[in-house]
């Protein structure tokens, strides 16, 4: 099994920045994809950004140019969020995928408000 621990959420003013981090533990396979999804109140969970073990990335159109996903190693993933907007407010979830395993973190709240 894989466990994910997220950190870095909080309250920030529009135009500000936050950095989310996620650390995986347990039976980690080096061939994996990790990333971030988010869910705003009343909306479905959506992809924000993902990165695989080869460094290939995919971003939601709404965050391109503002968010950057990165990995320290096969067990950690970070999301640098700049130029935050009120519509970025959501619970952000870390995700780990490898083979048939699909694991979610507990979520961290990001609120963008003045």
GROMACS .gro file of C-alpha atoms in nm:
model
  114
    1UNK     CA    1   0.000   0.000   0.000
    2UNK     CA    2   0.093   0.362  -0.048
    3UNK     CA    3   0.023   0.651   0.189
    4UNK     CA    4   0.030   1.017   0.088
    5UNK     CA    5   0.084   1.314   0.319
    6UNK     CA    6   0.015   1.662   0.185
    7UNK     CA    7   0.125   1.998   0.322
    8UNK     CA    8   0.132   2.363   0.229
    9UNK     CA    9  -0.228   2.473   0.190
   10UNK     CA   10  -0.369   2.788   0.344
   11UNK     CA   11  -0.519   3.131   0.288
   12UNK     CA   12  -0.361   3.370   0.041
   13UNK     CA   13  -0.462   3.694  -0.125
   14UNK     CA   14  -0.528   3.712  -0.499
   15UNK     CA   15  -0.199   3.737  -0.684
   16UNK     CA   16  -0.014   3.555  -0.409
   17UNK     CA   17   0.173   3.226  -0.408
   18UNK     CA   18   0.157   2.894  -0.227
   19UNK     CA   19   0.361   2.577  -0.252
   20UNK     CA   20   0.204   2.235  -0.195
   21UNK     CA   21   0.410   1.927  -0.120
   22UNK     CA   22   0.318   1.560  -0.110
   23UNK     CA   23   0.527   1.276   0.027
   24UNK     CA   24   0.455   0.913  -0.050
   25UNK     CA   25   0.549   0.621   0.170
   26UNK     CA   26   0.500   0.248   0.161
   27UNK     CA   27   0.537   0.023  -0.143
   28UNK     CA   28   0.654   0.282  -0.395
   29UNK     CA   29   0.729   0.176  -0.750
   30UNK     CA   30   0.979   0.390  -0.938
   31UNK     CA   31   0.755   0.381  -1.246
   32UNK     CA   32   0.469   0.600  -1.136
   33UNK     CA   33   0.277   0.915  -1.198
   34UNK     CA   34   0.207   1.167  -0.924
   35UNK     CA   35   0.010   1.483  -0.934
   36UNK     CA   36  -0.252   1.716  -0.799
   37UNK     CA   37  -0.626   1.737  -0.845
   38UNK     CA   38  -0.869   1.981  -0.688
   39UNK     CA   39  -1.235   1.998  -0.596
   40UNK     CA   40  -1.425   2.319  -0.537
   41UNK     CA   41  -1.760   2.323  -0.353
   42UNK     CA   42  -2.037   2.193  -0.577
   43UNK     CA   43  -1.797   2.090  -0.852
   44UNK     CA   44  -1.636   1.768  -0.966
   45UNK     CA   45  -1.277   1.686  -0.888
   46UNK     CA   46  -1.050   1.799  -1.171
   47UNK     CA   47  -0.691   1.751  -1.275
   48UNK     CA   48  -0.455   2.036  -1.193
   49UNK     CA   49  -0.115   1.895  -1.291
   50UNK     CA   50   0.058   1.558  -1.309
   51UNK     CA   51   0.413   1.440  -1.371
   52UNK     CA   52   0.542   1.091  -1.447
   53UNK     CA   53   0.873   0.930  -1.358
   54UNK     CA   54   1.022   1.048  -1.690
   55UNK     CA   55   0.942   1.408  -1.609
   56UNK     CA   56   0.657   1.443  -1.857
   57UNK     CA   57   0.396   1.686  -1.732
   58UNK     CA   58   0.037   1.770  -1.804
   59UNK     CA   59  -0.144   2.080  -1.679
   60UNK     CA   60  -0.502   2.196  -1.676
   61UNK     CA   61  -0.545   2.481  -1.922
   62UNK     CA   62  -0.661   2.712  -1.643
   63UNK     CA   63  -0.331   2.688  -1.452
   64UNK     CA   64  -0.076   2.685  -1.735
   65UNK     CA   65   0.184   2.954  -1.692
   66UNK     CA   66   0.093   3.003  -1.326
   67UNK     CA   67   0.148   2.662  -1.164
   68UNK     CA   68   0.458   2.444  -1.183
   69UNK     CA   69   0.474   2.080  -1.082
   70UNK     CA   70   0.803   1.920  -0.985
   71UNK     CA   71   0.944   1.608  -0.825
   72UNK     CA   72   1.233   1.570  -0.583
   73UNK     CA   73   1.241   1.193  -0.638
   74UNK     CA   74   1.002   0.906  -0.699
   75UNK     CA   75   0.834   0.969  -0.363
   76UNK     CA   76   0.764   1.342  -0.356
   77UNK     CA   77   0.581   1.590  -0.572
   78UNK     CA   78   0.546   1.965  -0.534
   79UNK     CA   79   0.312   2.223  -0.682
   80UNK     CA   80   0.427   2.583  -0.695
   81UNK     CA   81   0.123   2.804  -0.741
   82UNK     CA   82   0.177   3.165  -0.844
   83UNK     CA   83  -0.061   3.443  -0.944
   84UNK     CA   84  -0.340   3.274  -0.754
   85UNK     CA   85  -0.699   3.365  -0.833
   86UNK     CA   86  -1.018   3.330  -0.627
   87UNK     CA   87  -1.129   3.057  -0.868
   88UNK     CA   88  -0.830   2.848  -0.758
   89UNK     CA   89  -0.999   2.804  -0.421
   90UNK     CA   90  -1.054   2.434  -0.362
   91UNK     CA   91  -0.940   2.130  -0.171
   92UNK     CA   92  -0.625   2.004  -0.340
   93UNK     CA   93  -0.559   1.631  -0.344
   94UNK     CA   94  -0.232   1.454  -0.410
   95UNK     CA   95  -0.256   1.144  -0.629
   96UNK     CA   96  -0.025   0.849  -0.691
   97UNK     CA   97  -0.075   0.605  -0.978
   98UNK     CA   98   0.133   0.298  -1.061
   99UNK     CA   99   0.004  -0.007  -1.240
  100UNK     CA  100  -0.335  -0.083  -1.091
  101UNK     CA  101  -0.276   0.122  -0.777
  102UNK     CA  102  -0.453   0.458  -0.747
  103UNK     CA  103  -0.404   0.637  -0.414
  104UNK     CA  104  -0.533   0.971  -0.286
  105UNK     CA  105  -0.417   1.198  -0.008
  106UNK     CA  106  -0.651   1.346   0.251
  107UNK     CA  107  -0.659   1.684   0.081
  108UNK     CA  108  -0.540   2.031   0.177
  109UNK     CA  109  -0.749   2.347   0.160
  110UNK     CA  110  -0.635   2.636  -0.057
  111UNK     CA  111  -0.834   2.957  -0.020
  112UNK     CA  112  -0.766   3.262  -0.234
  113UNK     CA  113  -0.945   3.564  -0.095
  114UNK     CA  114  -0.887   3.925  -0.002
   0.00000   0.00000   0.00000
